[in-house]
Amino acid sequence: MTKETTDKKELADMMEKTARGPFAPVYPILAERFYRESFLKKGLCIDIGSGGAQLGLAIGKISDFEIISLDINKYALEYARKNAMSMGLGAKFSALCGDVMELPLDSESVDLCVSRGSFWFWEDGVKAFAEIYRIMKPEAKAFIGCGFGTKEILEKVIEQMKALNPEWNAKRLKMFQDNPVEKYEGFLQAAKIKNYTIEDNETGRYIIFSKPLN
Ligand SMILES: C[S@@+](CC[C@H](N)C(=O)[O-])C[C@H]1O[C@@H](n2cnc3c(N)ncnc32)[C@H](O)[C@@H]1O
């Protein structure tokens, strides 16, 4: 195995451990909210930078959406496939290895785009948001960001993560400070996305937008 391969595998292993452990209560809360606020009952939902697809699969569990899990790291997608099978959602699940900046999907093909904890890592924010907008159907909705659901859940996550890594919360807060809301407003405007909302509060940040009817 090359160093790059080992690093990718280690990153996927670490994220999966966190997702199954301290982060586990976060996904159902976010999923319920995104599903409810999509005002859709079924269609195609993509979880971008999905890791083990905990968010996408939580949406799949409570809805008739088909789920695509997209990640740049193929080792994360191995977890996503296993998770889909163990939840009995294999029939409506597919995994796609790719970069958000060049999504391997047709224009106007997706009804709901969700993403958690991935946008920090996108090299070109304008390209990434333009790609997400491109694949959205008219009236599709997107929820892109990083959140922990509720203040109570976040407090528990902080407690558990601190026991594993005392620096974790300081690093989390630094991510938000180093990537201010204005930076994302710039990306959205350059990508020609209008009518967006950026929620930024103690539980996280979510960029929410929809595509108007043609
Ligand atoms: C912090 S993890 C979050 C995983 C998952 N969404 C969650 O909340 O548990 C960030 C994920 O984004 C993926 N990622 C980073 N850059 C990406 C890109 N340009 N395109 C697609 N996925 C990307 C990483 O491989 C990683 O799985």
mmCIF file of C-alpha atoms and ligand atoms in Angstrom:
data_model
loop_
_atom_site.group_PDB
_atom_site.id
_atom_site.type_symbol
_atom_site.label_atom_id
_atom_site.label_comp_id
_atom_site.label_asym_id
_atom_site.label_seq_id
_atom_site.Cartn_x
_atom_site.Cartn_y
_atom_site.Cartn_z
ATOM 1 C CA MET A 1 0.000 0.000 0.000
ATOM 2 C CA THR A 2 1.280 3.496 -0.841
ATOM 3 C CA LYS A 3 1.374 6.205 1.837
ATOM 4 C CA GLU A 4 -1.582 7.982 0.169
ATOM 5 C CA THR A 5 -3.654 4.777 0.225
ATOM 6 C CA THR A 6 -2.828 4.169 3.897
ATOM 7 C CA ASP A 7 -3.740 7.770 4.769
ATOM 8 C CA LYS A 8 -7.095 7.515 2.976
ATOM 9 C CA LYS A 9 -7.882 4.209 4.670
ATOM 10 C CA GLU A 10 -6.925 5.612 8.085
ATOM 11 C CA LEU A 11 -9.074 8.723 7.527
ATOM 12 C CA ALA A 12 -12.067 6.592 6.531
ATOM 13 C CA ASP A 13 -11.548 4.268 9.531
ATOM 14 C CA MET A 14 -11.297 7.205 11.930
ATOM 15 C CA MET A 15 -14.389 8.961 10.530
ATOM 16 C CA GLU A 16 -16.414 5.747 10.663
ATOM 17 C CA LYS A 17 -15.423 5.151 14.292
ATOM 18 C CA THR A 18 -16.512 8.695 15.178
ATOM 19 C CA ALA A 19 -19.736 8.427 13.159
ATOM 20 C CA ARG A 20 -20.714 5.156 14.847
ATOM 21 C CA GLY A 21 -19.640 6.470 18.263
ATOM 22 C CA PRO A 22 -19.941 10.063 19.545
ATOM 23 C CA PHE A 23 -21.600 11.463 16.384
ATOM 24 C CA ALA A 24 -24.262 8.727 16.105
ATOM 25 C CA PRO A 25 -27.184 10.782 17.568
ATOM 26 C CA VAL A 26 -26.504 13.692 15.175
ATOM 27 C CA TYR A 27 -27.550 12.047 11.888
ATOM 28 C CA PRO A 28 -31.192 11.104 12.645
ATOM 29 C CA ILE A 29 -31.906 14.649 13.912
ATOM 30 C CA LEU A 30 -30.445 16.302 10.808
ATOM 31 C CA ALA A 31 -32.092 13.723 8.532
ATOM 32 C CA GLU A 32 -35.538 14.291 10.011
ATOM 33 C CA ARG A 33 -35.180 18.044 9.584
ATOM 34 C CA PHE A 34 -33.861 17.946 6.003
ATOM 35 C CA TYR A 35 -36.524 15.450 4.972
ATOM 36 C CA ARG A 36 -39.314 17.513 6.548
ATOM 37 C CA GLU A 37 -38.056 20.794 5.091
ATOM 38 C CA SER A 38 -37.570 19.333 1.620
ATOM 39 C CA PHE A 39 -41.392 19.070 1.394
ATOM 40 C CA LEU A 40 -40.805 15.957 -0.736
ATOM 41 C CA LYS A 41 -41.725 12.367 0.027
ATOM 42 C CA LYS A 42 -39.551 10.573 -2.519
ATOM 43 C CA GLY A 43 -37.022 11.069 -5.300
ATOM 44 C CA LEU A 44 -33.240 10.985 -5.454
ATOM 45 C CA CYS A 45 -31.163 12.214 -2.527
ATOM 46 C CA ILE A 46 -27.388 12.616 -2.654
ATOM 47 C CA ASP A 47 -25.189 12.700 0.443
ATOM 48 C CA ILE A 48 -22.050 14.606 -0.640
ATOM 49 C CA GLY A 49 -18.797 13.818 1.182
ATOM 50 C CA SER A 50 -20.846 11.094 2.789
ATOM 51 C CA GLY A 51 -18.209 9.150 4.674
ATOM 52 C CA GLY A 52 -20.109 6.028 5.775
ATOM 53 C CA ALA A 53 -23.368 7.659 4.558
ATOM 54 C CA GLN A 54 -24.872 7.924 8.034
ATOM 55 C CA LEU A 55 -26.789 11.088 7.051
ATOM 56 C CA GLY A 56 -28.056 9.828 3.679
ATOM 57 C CA LEU A 57 -29.038 6.458 5.126
ATOM 58 C CA ALA A 58 -30.893 8.127 8.000
ATOM 59 C CA ILE A 59 -32.944 9.941 5.332
ATOM 60 C CA GLY A 60 -33.438 6.656 3.449
ATOM 61 C CA LYS A 61 -34.715 5.018 6.626
ATOM 62 C CA ILE A 62 -37.565 7.512 7.161
ATOM 63 C CA SER A 63 -38.554 8.181 3.548
ATOM 64 C CA ASP A 64 -39.028 6.731 0.073
ATOM 65 C CA PHE A 65 -35.946 8.559 -1.225
ATOM 66 C CA GLU A 66 -33.318 6.605 -3.131
ATOM 67 C CA ILE A 67 -29.903 7.439 -1.763
ATOM 68 C CA ILE A 68 -26.590 8.112 -3.499
ATOM 69 C CA SER A 69 -23.564 8.295 -1.259
ATOM 70 C CA LEU A 70 -20.766 10.292 -2.921
ATOM 71 C CA ASP A 71 -17.268 10.562 -1.531
ATOM 72 C CA ILE A 72 -13.781 11.168 -2.894
ATOM 73 C CA ASN A 73 -12.424 8.425 -0.621
ATOM 74 C CA LYS A 74 -13.238 4.914 -1.851
ATOM 75 C CA TYR A 75 -12.560 3.449 1.600
ATOM 76 C CA ALA A 76 -15.349 5.597 3.071
ATOM 77 C CA LEU A 77 -17.693 4.175 0.420
ATOM 78 C CA GLU A 78 -16.850 0.627 1.493
ATOM 79 C CA TYR A 79 -18.288 1.538 4.888
ATOM 80 C CA ALA A 80 -21.270 3.248 3.236
ATOM 81 C CA ARG A 81 -22.119 0.069 1.278
ATOM 82 C CA LYS A 82 -21.816 -2.108 4.379
ATOM 83 C CA ASN A 83 -23.960 0.314 6.389
ATOM 84 C CA ALA A 84 -26.659 0.352 3.697
ATOM 85 C CA MET A 85 -26.762 -3.451 3.634
ATOM 86 C CA SER A 86 -26.891 -3.784 7.407
ATOM 87 C CA MET A 87 -29.791 -1.308 7.563
ATOM 88 C CA GLY A 88 -31.668 -3.279 4.894
ATOM 89 C CA LEU A 89 -31.493 -0.314 2.512
ATOM 90 C CA GLY A 90 -29.242 -1.904 -0.128
ATOM 91 C CA ALA A 91 -31.978 -1.940 -2.793
ATOM 92 C CA LYS A 92 -32.341 1.823 -2.806
ATOM 93 C CA PHE A 93 -28.697 2.719 -2.242
ATOM 94 C CA SER A 94 -25.741 3.358 -4.511
ATOM 95 C CA ALA A 95 -22.219 4.589 -3.867
ATOM 96 C CA LEU A 96 -20.326 6.919 -6.196
ATOM 97 C CA CYS A 97 -16.649 7.724 -5.923
ATOM 98 C CA GLY A 98 -16.090 11.279 -7.099
ATOM 99 C CA ASP A 99 -15.217 14.866 -6.367
ATOM 100 C CA VAL A 100 -17.896 17.435 -5.535
ATOM 101 C CA MET A 101 -16.161 19.757 -8.001
ATOM 102 C CA GLU A 102 -16.963 17.388 -10.866
ATOM 103 C CA LEU A 103 -20.067 15.462 -9.922
ATOM 104 C CA PRO A 104 -20.578 12.330 -12.054
ATOM 105 C CA LEU A 105 -24.304 12.977 -12.435
ATOM 106 C CA ASP A 106 -26.600 14.457 -15.074
ATOM 107 C CA SER A 107 -27.821 18.026 -14.803
ATOM 108 C CA GLU A 108 -31.199 18.404 -13.065
ATOM 109 C CA SER A 109 -31.247 14.798 -11.843
ATOM 110 C CA VAL A 110 -31.375 15.108 -8.050
ATOM 111 C CA ASP A 111 -34.218 16.146 -5.706
ATOM 112 C CA LEU A 112 -32.402 16.562 -2.416
ATOM 113 C CA CYS A 113 -28.704 17.341 -1.787
ATOM 114 C CA VAL A 114 -27.353 16.986 1.726
ATOM 115 C CA SER A 115 -23.854 17.223 3.080
ATOM 116 C CA ARG A 116 -22.356 17.240 6.559
ATOM 117 C CA GLY A 117 -18.802 18.070 7.576
ATOM 118 C CA SER A 118 -17.366 17.955 4.068
ATOM 119 C CA PHE A 119 -17.519 21.548 2.776
ATOM 120 C CA TRP A 120 -14.470 22.574 4.826
ATOM 121 C CA PHE A 121 -12.340 20.405 2.537
ATOM 122 C CA TRP A 122 -13.547 21.509 -0.903
ATOM 123 C CA GLU A 123 -10.655 23.069 -2.799
ATOM 124 C CA ASP A 124 -12.768 25.343 -4.980
ATOM 125 C CA GLY A 125 -15.972 26.419 -3.251
ATOM 126 C CA VAL A 126 -17.378 28.180 -6.324
ATOM 127 C CA LYS A 127 -16.978 25.083 -8.505
ATOM 128 C CA ALA A 128 -18.407 22.833 -5.801
ATOM 129 C CA PHE A 129 -21.554 24.918 -5.247
ATOM 130 C CA ALA A 130 -22.019 25.422 -9.014
ATOM 131 C CA GLU A 131 -21.853 21.642 -9.482
ATOM 132 C CA ILE A 132 -24.378 20.995 -6.732
ATOM 133 C CA TYR A 133 -26.711 23.566 -8.303
ATOM 134 C CA ARG A 134 -26.225 22.006 -11.751
ATOM 135 C CA ILE A 135 -27.386 18.531 -10.656
ATOM 136 C CA MET A 136 -30.434 19.884 -8.777
ATOM 137 C CA LYS A 137 -33.851 19.495 -10.440
ATOM 138 C CA PRO A 138 -36.100 22.551 -10.469
ATOM 139 C CA GLU A 139 -37.591 22.794 -6.948
ATOM 140 C CA ALA A 140 -34.854 20.565 -5.513
ATOM 141 C CA LYS A 141 -33.455 21.568 -2.142
ATOM 142 C CA ALA A 142 -29.889 21.587 -0.757
ATOM 143 C CA PHE A 143 -28.635 21.533 2.837
ATOM 144 C CA ILE A 144 -24.854 21.881 2.871
ATOM 145 C CA GLY A 145 -22.864 22.409 6.035
ATOM 146 C CA CYS A 146 -21.740 21.025 9.326
ATOM 147 C CA GLY A 147 -24.079 20.628 12.253
ATOM 148 C CA PHE A 148 -24.702 18.626 15.394
ATOM 149 C CA GLY A 149 -28.492 18.849 15.569
ATOM 150 C CA THR A 150 -29.129 20.288 19.026
ATOM 151 C CA LYS A 151 -27.184 22.071 21.761
ATOM 152 C CA GLU A 152 -27.635 19.066 24.059
ATOM 153 C CA ILE A 153 -26.265 16.625 21.489
ATOM 154 C CA LEU A 154 -23.325 18.909 20.739
ATOM 155 C CA GLU A 155 -22.485 19.166 24.454
ATOM 156 C CA LYS A 156 -22.420 15.358 24.730
ATOM 157 C CA VAL A 157 -20.321 15.068 21.547
ATOM 158 C CA ILE A 158 -17.824 17.599 22.946
ATOM 159 C CA GLU A 159 -17.567 15.660 26.208
ATOM 160 C CA GLN A 160 -16.967 12.340 24.445
ATOM 161 C CA MET A 161 -14.612 13.748 21.796
ATOM 162 C CA LYS A 162 -12.553 15.579 24.427
ATOM 163 C CA ALA A 163 -11.908 12.254 26.154
ATOM 164 C CA LEU A 164 -10.516 10.899 22.870
ATOM 165 C CA ASN A 165 -8.749 14.086 21.751
ATOM 166 C CA PRO A 166 -8.462 17.076 24.117
ATOM 167 C CA GLU A 167 -7.877 19.422 21.149
ATOM 168 C CA TRP A 168 -11.029 18.411 19.286
ATOM 169 C CA ASN A 169 -13.376 21.222 20.286
ATOM 170 C CA ALA A 170 -10.767 23.958 19.805
ATOM 171 C CA LYS A 171 -10.118 22.572 16.306
ATOM 172 C CA ARG A 172 -13.843 22.454 15.577
ATOM 173 C CA LEU A 173 -14.298 26.091 16.585
ATOM 174 C CA LYS A 174 -11.252 27.105 14.554
ATOM 175 C CA MET A 175 -12.827 25.580 11.427
ATOM 176 C CA PHE A 176 -15.771 27.968 11.811
ATOM 177 C CA GLN A 177 -13.517 30.968 12.568
ATOM 178 C CA ASP A 178 -11.183 30.258 9.649
ATOM 179 C CA ASN A 179 -14.128 29.851 7.252
ATOM 180 C CA PRO A 180 -16.475 32.770 7.942
ATOM 181 C CA VAL A 181 -20.012 32.974 6.562
ATOM 182 C CA GLU A 182 -18.911 35.759 4.161
ATOM 183 C CA LYS A 183 -16.592 33.311 2.407
ATOM 184 C CA TYR A 184 -19.568 31.052 1.591
ATOM 185 C CA GLU A 185 -21.699 34.014 0.536
ATOM 186 C CA GLY A 186 -18.954 34.789 -1.984
ATOM 187 C CA PHE A 187 -18.995 31.208 -3.309
ATOM 188 C CA LEU A 188 -22.799 31.218 -3.674
ATOM 189 C CA GLN A 189 -22.891 34.561 -5.443
ATOM 190 C CA ALA A 190 -20.083 33.545 -7.822
ATOM 191 C CA ALA A 191 -21.934 30.278 -8.519
ATOM 192 C CA LYS A 192 -25.039 32.398 -9.330
ATOM 193 C CA ILE A 193 -27.129 30.800 -6.600
ATOM 194 C CA LYS A 194 -29.840 33.140 -5.378
ATOM 195 C CA ASN A 195 -32.316 32.918 -2.502
ATOM 196 C CA TYR A 196 -30.006 31.102 -0.146
ATOM 197 C CA THR A 197 -30.069 31.149 3.645
ATOM 198 C CA ILE A 198 -27.031 30.615 5.808
ATOM 199 C CA GLU A 199 -27.867 29.420 9.286
ATOM 200 C CA ASP A 200 -24.977 29.923 11.637
ATOM 201 C CA ASN A 201 -25.595 29.176 15.299
ATOM 202 C CA GLU A 202 -24.165 27.291 18.258
ATOM 203 C CA THR A 203 -25.173 23.904 16.781
ATOM 204 C CA GLY A 204 -23.388 24.472 13.458
ATOM 205 C CA ARG A 205 -23.720 26.040 10.058
ATOM 206 C CA TYR A 206 -26.047 25.125 7.202
ATOM 207 C CA ILE A 207 -26.272 26.692 3.764
ATOM 208 C CA ILE A 208 -29.782 26.113 2.444
ATOM 209 C CA PHE A 209 -30.983 26.817 -1.086
ATOM 210 C CA SER A 210 -33.391 25.566 -3.691
ATOM 211 C CA LYS A 211 -33.592 25.770 -7.458
ATOM 212 C CA PRO A 212 -36.504 27.739 -8.872
ATOM 213 C CA LEU A 213 -38.829 26.304 -11.510
ATOM 214 C CA ASN A 214 -37.537 27.155 -15.008
HETATM 215 C C1 LIG B 1 -15.434 14.977 8.116
HETATM 216 S S1 LIG B 1 -15.894 13.771 6.939
HETATM 217 C C2 LIG B 1 -17.675 13.792 7.088
HETATM 218 C C3 LIG B 1 -18.290 12.474 6.717
HETATM 219 C C4 LIG B 1 -19.819 12.402 6.875
HETATM 220 N N1 LIG B 1 -20.492 13.340 6.018
HETATM 221 C C5 LIG B 1 -20.248 12.593 8.297
HETATM 222 O O1 LIG B 1 -20.774 13.659 8.645
HETATM 223 O O2 LIG B 1 -20.061 11.648 9.082
HETATM 224 C C6 LIG B 1 -15.635 14.617 5.375
HETATM 225 C C7 LIG B 1 -15.842 13.715 4.166
HETATM 226 O O3 LIG B 1 -15.790 14.530 2.974
HETATM 227 C C8 LIG B 1 -15.084 13.808 1.968
HETATM 228 N N2 LIG B 1 -14.555 14.779 0.992
HETATM 229 C C9 LIG B 1 -13.579 15.710 1.171
HETATM 230 N N3 LIG B 1 -13.376 16.425 0.047
HETATM 231 C C10 LIG B 1 -14.251 15.953 -0.878
HETATM 232 C C11 LIG B 1 -14.520 16.302 -2.246
HETATM 233 N N4 LIG B 1 -13.830 17.256 -2.865
HETATM 234 N N5 LIG B 1 -15.483 15.614 -2.898
HETATM 235 C C12 LIG B 1 -16.181 14.614 -2.270
HETATM 236 N N6 LIG B 1 -15.958 14.242 -0.971
HETATM 237 C C13 LIG B 1 -15.012 14.902 -0.277
HETATM 238 C C14 LIG B 1 -13.990 13.064 2.756
HETATM 239 O O4 LIG B 1 -13.447 11.992 2.031
HETATM 240 C C15 LIG B 1 -14.757 12.655 4.016
HETATM 241 O O5 LIG B 1 -15.354 11.382 3.870
#
